[in-house]
Amino acid sequence: MSTSKTLNGSCLCGAVSYCVSQAPSQFYFCHCEQCQKVTGSSFAANLIAPVDSIFWQTGEELLTHFDHPSRAFSKTFCSLCGSGVPHVNKSKTSLVIPAGSLDERPTIEPSANLFIKESPEWLPKGLSASKFNAYPDNLNEN
Ligand SMILES: [Zn+2]
Ligand SMILES: [Zn+2]
């Protein structure tokens, strides 16, 4: 296992931690309706790496895996805090790494927005809305 390309990640509560031993080959945002549901947000940010590159360091027994019964869609999450962590896709061809679960900067940058037609109409407005470095005292007054 190469240490130079290892990426470390973990869930929100910290019980699950992992490393990815091979550099991801793709990084994209997916705006499909399934990704909106599963993230509870406007899109998923995922990296793709080889299936055999995942090593669970802690909390593997806490992982819960979901395969959509009819669509090519899967998710693995920490059963304590619900955070998405890497999973092997339903067709077992790729490891899908939720970018937000990484504890360090990935080696590549996002290169595509998928299923953009399914993106919620409020996303562009939200991305150009007022920006704050923390939760502001006067958010409701804006
Ligand atoms: Zn957790
Ligand atoms: Zn998607």
Short mmCIF file of N, CA and C and ligand atoms in Angstrom, two decimals, residues 11-15 78 80-81, ligand 1:
data_model
loop_
_atom_site.label_atom_id
_atom_site.label_comp_id
_atom_site.label_asym_id
_atom_site.label_seq_id
_atom_site.Cartn_x
_atom_site.Cartn_y
_atom_site.Cartn_z
N CYS A 11 -16.33 9.42 9.64
CA CYS A 11 -17.71 9.92 9.75
C CYS A 11 -17.76 11.07 10.75
N LEU A 12 -18.92 11.66 10.89
CA LEU A 12 -19.07 12.82 11.78
C LEU A 12 -18.77 12.49 13.24
N CYS A 13 -19.26 11.34 13.74
CA CYS A 13 -19.04 11.01 15.16
C CYS A 13 -17.66 10.46 15.41
N GLY A 14 -16.95 10.07 14.36
CA GLY A 14 -15.57 9.61 14.48
C GLY A 14 -15.43 8.12 14.73
N ALA A 15 -16.55 7.40 14.89
CA ALA A 15 -16.46 5.96 15.17
C ALA A 15 -15.94 5.18 13.97
N CYS A 78 -22.56 5.34 8.53
CA CYS A 78 -22.32 5.02 9.94
C CYS A 78 -23.66 4.91 10.63
N LEU A 80 -24.33 5.02 13.69
CA LEU A 80 -24.45 5.91 14.86
C LEU A 80 -24.82 7.33 14.45
N CYS A 81 -24.15 7.87 13.43
CA CYS A 81 -24.36 9.29 13.10
C CYS A 81 -24.96 9.52 11.71
ZN ZN B 1 -20.42 8.04 12.86
#
